[in-house]
Amino acid sequence: MKTEILLLLICLGAVTALTRKQEAAEQSRRRVASATTPKKQEPEEEYEDDEELVDQCPEPNGYFPDAEQCDKYYDCRDGKITDKLCPDGLVFNDFSPQHEKCDLPFGIDCTKRSKLQKPQPSPHCPRMHGYFAHEDPRNCNTFYYCVEGKFNMITCPEGLVFSEKTGICNWPDEAQKKGCGSRELFNFTCPKVNESVAATHPRYPDTEDCQYFYVCVNGEIPRRSGCKLGQAFDERSGKCDWARKIPECKDWYKDQLTDEELDALENPPPKLKSTSGPSRRKSSRPTV
Ligand SMILES: *[C@@H]1O[C@H](CO)[C@@H](O)[C@H](O)[C@H]1NC(C)=O
Ligand SMILES: *[C@@H]1O[C@H](CO)[C@@H](O)[C@H](O)[C@H]1NC(C)=O
């Protein structure tokens, strides 16, 4: 009699385990299914306050993302599960179950687990960590870098716009920030050209500022770009050259630089033998 009951219990246990496995399989299948049908619009941010009952580790050891909340994850040790939460503004990077890593959300796919913890805002920081756009939507090129709820204001290089989606400064046509398109920003429209000219990404001077010019990408999308200090855009060659060599711009730097300073820029004194490695001349500007 006793053995029968024991057997029955074992059987019941096995059945429960099986159903759980099936449920888990079902869940992962669902996840895969939804992965193949990406939603068009961005899902609304949802805040997760309820404690969810997840009581099973997918593997005995490792760190595993929550199925719905991007900044929540599970720490599994010998099958024992502990709920964990990333610092506000960071999300769990699920690249490997061996690593416990919370990162800024850029480049981490949270579309399937779009919920987030309740924000802990402070001045200029909608969340404790991250890159955030200026509160004034007309301000296109300053943003805040927040760490532990403390902000640093940063300004993008000339001609670029802060993109909240990527957390970096980019060309207005790439950043696609509302009210900060090329037209609003530059008041410059690319002249109509034929296909062969368009393919050369033609350049046009900024009529207000000798140092700057516009590149019309594919003849259509204007990007504002600049020459280095002391130089100006030469409409004839379509290149930057020393301002003093370009008749319309020869006095452009008059109020800013002395002739000696311009001489030094044009003919830099020979450098002593460089002891540091390769020069760091990489521009912070994305290339066209
Ligand atoms: C844009 O340029 C046009 C023509 O040069 C000028 O009439 C207009 O006032 C400018 N608008 C702004 C907002 O600067
Ligand atoms: C395109 O325009 C340029 C300049 O206006 C002209 O020299 C060229 O012949 C044109 N090419 C074609 C294919 O129409």
PDB file of N, CA and C in Angstrom, residues 191-202 216-220:
ATOM      1  N   PRO A 191      20.011  72.507 -54.035  1.00  0.00           N
ATOM      2  CA  PRO A 191      19.492  72.843 -55.366  1.00  0.00           C
ATOM      3  C   PRO A 191      19.213  71.571 -56.176  1.00  0.00           C
ATOM      4  N   LYS A 192      18.228  71.673 -57.040  1.00  0.00           N
ATOM      5  CA  LYS A 192      17.902  70.519 -57.897  1.00  0.00           C
ATOM      6  C   LYS A 192      19.047  70.293 -58.886  1.00  0.00           C
ATOM      7  N   VAL A 193      19.500  69.072 -58.952  1.00  0.00           N
ATOM      8  CA  VAL A 193      20.564  68.723 -59.907  1.00  0.00           C
ATOM      9  C   VAL A 193      20.198  67.425 -60.616  1.00  0.00           C
ATOM     10  N   ASN A 194      20.880  67.159 -61.730  1.00  0.00           N
ATOM     11  CA  ASN A 194      20.585  65.896 -62.407  1.00  0.00           C
ATOM     12  C   ASN A 194      21.304  64.733 -61.722  1.00  0.00           C
ATOM     13  N   GLU A 195      20.981  63.532 -62.168  1.00  0.00           N
ATOM     14  CA  GLU A 195      21.461  62.333 -61.475  1.00  0.00           C
ATOM     15  C   GLU A 195      22.979  62.253 -61.381  1.00  0.00           C
ATOM     16  N   SER A 196      23.642  62.625 -62.451  1.00  0.00           N
ATOM     17  CA  SER A 196      25.098  62.453 -62.442  1.00  0.00           C
ATOM     18  C   SER A 196      25.762  63.415 -61.448  1.00  0.00           C
ATOM     19  N   VAL A 197      25.206  64.596 -61.314  1.00  0.00           N
ATOM     20  CA  VAL A 197      25.740  65.525 -60.319  1.00  0.00           C
ATOM     21  C   VAL A 197      25.370  65.049 -58.915  1.00  0.00           C
ATOM     22  N   ALA A 198      24.139  64.590 -58.744  1.00  0.00           N
ATOM     23  CA  ALA A 198      23.671  64.126 -57.435  1.00  0.00           C
ATOM     24  C   ALA A 198      24.575  63.026 -56.887  1.00  0.00           C
ATOM     25  N   ALA A 199      25.042  62.156 -57.770  1.00  0.00           N
ATOM     26  CA  ALA A 199      25.870  61.024 -57.353  1.00  0.00           C
ATOM     27  C   ALA A 199      27.228  61.468 -56.792  1.00  0.00           C
ATOM     28  N   THR A 200      27.625  62.711 -57.074  1.00  0.00           N
ATOM     29  CA  THR A 200      28.915  63.187 -56.556  1.00  0.00           C
ATOM     30  C   THR A 200      28.794  63.821 -55.171  1.00  0.00           C
ATOM     31  N   HIS A 201      27.583  63.827 -54.585  1.00  0.00           N
ATOM     32  CA  HIS A 201      27.333  64.497 -53.310  1.00  0.00           C
ATOM     33  C   HIS A 201      27.875  65.923 -53.356  1.00  0.00           C
ATOM     34  N   PRO A 202      27.253  66.766 -54.174  1.00  0.00           N
ATOM     35  CA  PRO A 202      27.793  68.112 -54.385  1.00  0.00           C
ATOM     36  C   PRO A 202      27.852  68.948 -53.102  1.00  0.00           C
ATOM     37  N   CYS A 216      25.438  67.916 -50.076  1.00  0.00           N
ATOM     38  CA  CYS A 216      24.109  67.388 -50.373  1.00  0.00           C
ATOM     39  C   CYS A 216      24.241  65.902 -50.704  1.00  0.00           C
ATOM     40  N   VAL A 217      23.922  65.075 -49.702  1.00  0.00           N
ATOM     41  CA  VAL A 217      24.058  63.633 -49.871  1.00  0.00           C
ATOM     42  C   VAL A 217      23.059  63.163 -50.924  1.00  0.00           C
ATOM     43  N   ASN A 218      23.560  62.495 -51.927  1.00  0.00           N
ATOM     44  CA  ASN A 218      22.757  62.077 -53.072  1.00  0.00           C
ATOM     45  C   ASN A 218      22.033  63.263 -53.722  1.00  0.00           C
ATOM     46  N   GLY A 219      22.611  64.425 -53.565  1.00  0.00           N
ATOM     47  CA  GLY A 219      22.039  65.624 -54.171  1.00  0.00           C
ATOM     48  C   GLY A 219      20.790  66.124 -53.474  1.00  0.00           C
ATOM     49  N   GLU A 220      20.433  65.504 -52.342  1.00  0.00           N
ATOM     50  CA  GLU A 220      19.143  65.820 -51.728  1.00  0.00           C
ATOM     51  C   GLU A 220      19.196  66.229 -50.261  1.00  0.00           C
TER      52      GLU A 220
END
